[in-house]
Amino acid sequence: MKFSIRNAGDVVVIDAVGKITLGEGDVEIKQAVDELVKRGRKKILLNLAKVPYMDSAGLGEIIRCFTALRKNGGQFKLLSPNARVRDLLNITKLLTVFDSYDDEETALASFT
């Protein structure tokens, strides 16, 4: 998995590309979010448009990122999960926890 980080105003957008699975992307996402939190960034949007698959380890890291930001007064939201990832989020009832958006403009406007 690869990712890039960009700023959209006061929101940090992480554009992920590839699978987020045990040993492939889960640690990278964790390290990136931890570093952003250390720098005082409190609004993170994880773009999943180019993530074809996520396993339980990847899901666990996303939950951990959400929790870490929430504890620090931040917000962590999801952008453009594909049907497969959205199904995983539905099955695990995590779409009731995460704010998820289909377009970036709406997602960015949702941050307070």
mmCIF file of C-alpha atoms in Angstrom:
data_model
loop_
_atom_site.group_PDB
_atom_site.id
_atom_site.type_symbol
_atom_site.label_atom_id
_atom_site.label_comp_id
_atom_site.label_asym_id
_atom_site.label_seq_id
_atom_site.Cartn_x
_atom_site.Cartn_y
_atom_site.Cartn_z
ATOM 1 C CA MET A 1 0.000 0.000 0.000
ATOM 2 C CA LYS A 2 1.099 3.523 -0.764
ATOM 3 C CA PHE A 3 -0.309 6.806 0.376
ATOM 4 C CA SER A 4 0.206 10.510 -0.001
ATOM 5 C CA ILE A 5 -0.663 13.278 2.396
ATOM 6 C CA ARG A 6 -2.007 16.661 1.339
ATOM 7 C CA ASN A 7 -3.590 19.631 3.027
ATOM 8 C CA ALA A 8 -7.032 20.952 2.160
ATOM 9 C CA GLY A 9 -7.330 23.998 4.374
ATOM 10 C CA ASP A 10 -7.094 22.803 7.966
ATOM 11 C CA VAL A 11 -7.945 19.208 7.004
ATOM 12 C CA VAL A 12 -5.252 16.640 6.230
ATOM 13 C CA VAL A 13 -6.242 14.250 3.442
ATOM 14 C CA ILE A 14 -4.534 10.861 3.321
ATOM 15 C CA ASP A 15 -4.918 9.362 -0.161
ATOM 16 C CA ALA A 16 -4.435 5.609 0.245
ATOM 17 C CA VAL A 17 -3.661 3.353 -2.729
ATOM 18 C CA GLY A 18 -3.709 -0.447 -2.453
ATOM 19 C CA LYS A 19 -4.880 -3.001 0.070
ATOM 20 C CA ILE A 20 -4.942 -2.216 3.776
ATOM 21 C CA THR A 21 -4.208 -5.598 5.311
ATOM 22 C CA LEU A 22 -2.029 -7.191 7.963
ATOM 23 C CA GLY A 23 1.533 -6.318 7.006
ATOM 24 C CA GLU A 24 0.466 -4.271 3.999
ATOM 25 C CA GLY A 25 -0.611 -0.780 4.868
ATOM 26 C CA ASP A 26 -1.906 -1.180 8.398
ATOM 27 C CA VAL A 27 1.333 -0.060 10.057
ATOM 28 C CA GLU A 28 1.886 2.758 7.551
ATOM 29 C CA ILE A 29 -1.537 4.273 8.218
ATOM 30 C CA LYS A 30 -0.953 4.039 11.981
ATOM 31 C CA GLN A 31 2.448 5.734 11.758
ATOM 32 C CA ALA A 32 1.157 8.505 9.490
ATOM 33 C CA VAL A 33 -1.787 9.316 11.753
ATOM 34 C CA ASP A 34 0.367 9.150 14.893
ATOM 35 C CA GLU A 35 2.807 11.639 13.352
ATOM 36 C CA LEU A 36 -0.009 13.977 12.302
ATOM 37 C CA VAL A 37 -1.493 13.871 15.814
ATOM 38 C CA LYS A 38 1.953 14.669 17.293
ATOM 39 C CA ARG A 39 2.093 17.721 15.006
ATOM 40 C CA GLY A 40 -1.243 18.877 16.364
ATOM 41 C CA ARG A 41 -3.319 18.037 13.301
ATOM 42 C CA LYS A 42 -6.847 17.212 14.435
ATOM 43 C CA LYS A 43 -8.848 16.855 11.219
ATOM 44 C CA ILE A 44 -8.029 13.859 9.049
ATOM 45 C CA LEU A 45 -9.877 12.550 6.014
ATOM 46 C CA LEU A 46 -8.852 9.074 4.827
ATOM 47 C CA ASN A 47 -9.492 8.734 1.095
ATOM 48 C CA LEU A 48 -10.265 5.071 0.342
ATOM 49 C CA ALA A 49 -11.194 5.531 -3.339
ATOM 50 C CA LYS A 50 -8.182 3.475 -4.478
ATOM 51 C CA VAL A 51 -8.323 0.853 -1.719
ATOM 52 C CA PRO A 52 -9.741 -2.335 -3.272
ATOM 53 C CA TYR A 53 -9.697 -4.421 -0.098
ATOM 54 C CA MET A 54 -9.307 -4.140 3.664
ATOM 55 C CA ASP A 55 -9.027 -7.004 6.158
ATOM 56 C CA SER A 56 -9.664 -7.056 9.899
ATOM 57 C CA ALA A 57 -6.145 -5.790 10.675
ATOM 58 C CA GLY A 58 -6.656 -2.805 8.387
ATOM 59 C CA LEU A 59 -10.048 -2.180 9.900
ATOM 60 C CA GLY A 60 -8.534 -2.385 13.371
ATOM 61 C CA GLU A 61 -5.953 0.268 12.517
ATOM 62 C CA ILE A 62 -8.613 2.594 11.146
ATOM 63 C CA ILE A 63 -10.581 2.167 14.379
ATOM 64 C CA ARG A 64 -7.412 2.881 16.371
ATOM 65 C CA CYS A 65 -6.776 6.037 14.315
ATOM 66 C CA PHE A 66 -10.352 7.187 14.883
ATOM 67 C CA THR A 67 -10.019 6.578 18.631
ATOM 68 C CA ALA A 68 -6.628 8.320 18.898
ATOM 69 C CA LEU A 69 -7.948 11.414 17.165
ATOM 70 C CA ARG A 70 -11.164 11.452 19.167
ATOM 71 C CA LYS A 71 -9.164 11.274 22.437
ATOM 72 C CA ASN A 72 -7.175 14.308 21.293
ATOM 73 C CA GLY A 73 -10.266 16.309 20.366
ATOM 74 C CA GLY A 74 -9.929 15.540 16.679
ATOM 75 C CA GLN A 75 -12.056 14.195 13.872
ATOM 76 C CA PHE A 76 -11.347 11.242 11.559
ATOM 77 C CA LYS A 77 -13.595 10.672 8.549
ATOM 78 C CA LEU A 78 -13.682 8.386 5.537
ATOM 79 C CA LEU A 79 -13.946 9.297 1.870
ATOM 80 C CA SER A 80 -15.116 7.134 -1.031
ATOM 81 C CA PRO A 81 -14.933 3.558 0.264
ATOM 82 C CA ASN A 82 -15.703 1.160 -2.597
ATOM 83 C CA ALA A 83 -18.580 -1.327 -2.406
ATOM 84 C CA ARG A 84 -16.427 -4.074 -0.874
ATOM 85 C CA VAL A 85 -14.997 -1.861 1.867
ATOM 86 C CA ARG A 86 -18.414 -0.271 2.476
ATOM 87 C CA ASP A 87 -19.903 -3.772 2.909
ATOM 88 C CA LEU A 88 -17.233 -4.550 5.515
ATOM 89 C CA LEU A 89 -18.059 -1.317 7.339
ATOM 90 C CA ASN A 90 -21.784 -2.154 7.172
ATOM 91 C CA ILE A 91 -21.375 -5.729 8.408
ATOM 92 C CA THR A 92 -19.296 -4.558 11.365
ATOM 93 C CA LYS A 93 -21.751 -1.699 12.032
ATOM 94 C CA LEU A 94 -18.874 0.775 11.769
ATOM 95 C CA LEU A 95 -20.734 3.012 9.339
ATOM 96 C CA THR A 96 -22.725 4.050 12.395
ATOM 97 C CA VAL A 97 -19.441 5.138 14.021
ATOM 98 C CA PHE A 98 -17.490 6.661 11.130
ATOM 99 C CA ASP A 99 -18.632 9.604 9.076
ATOM 100 C CA SER A 100 -18.263 8.462 5.465
ATOM 101 C CA TYR A 101 -18.664 10.588 2.347
ATOM 102 C CA ASP A 102 -18.771 9.924 -1.378
ATOM 103 C CA ASP A 103 -17.374 13.264 -2.532
ATOM 104 C CA GLU A 104 -14.457 15.244 -1.181
ATOM 105 C CA GLU A 105 -16.137 18.651 -1.208
ATOM 106 C CA THR A 106 -18.940 17.464 1.077
ATOM 107 C CA ALA A 107 -16.471 15.621 3.309
ATOM 108 C CA LEU A 108 -14.254 18.679 3.742
ATOM 109 C CA ALA A 109 -17.248 20.921 4.460
ATOM 110 C CA SER A 110 -18.388 18.521 7.218
ATOM 111 C CA PHE A 111 -15.375 19.234 9.448
ATOM 112 C CA THR A 112 -16.090 21.717 12.219
#
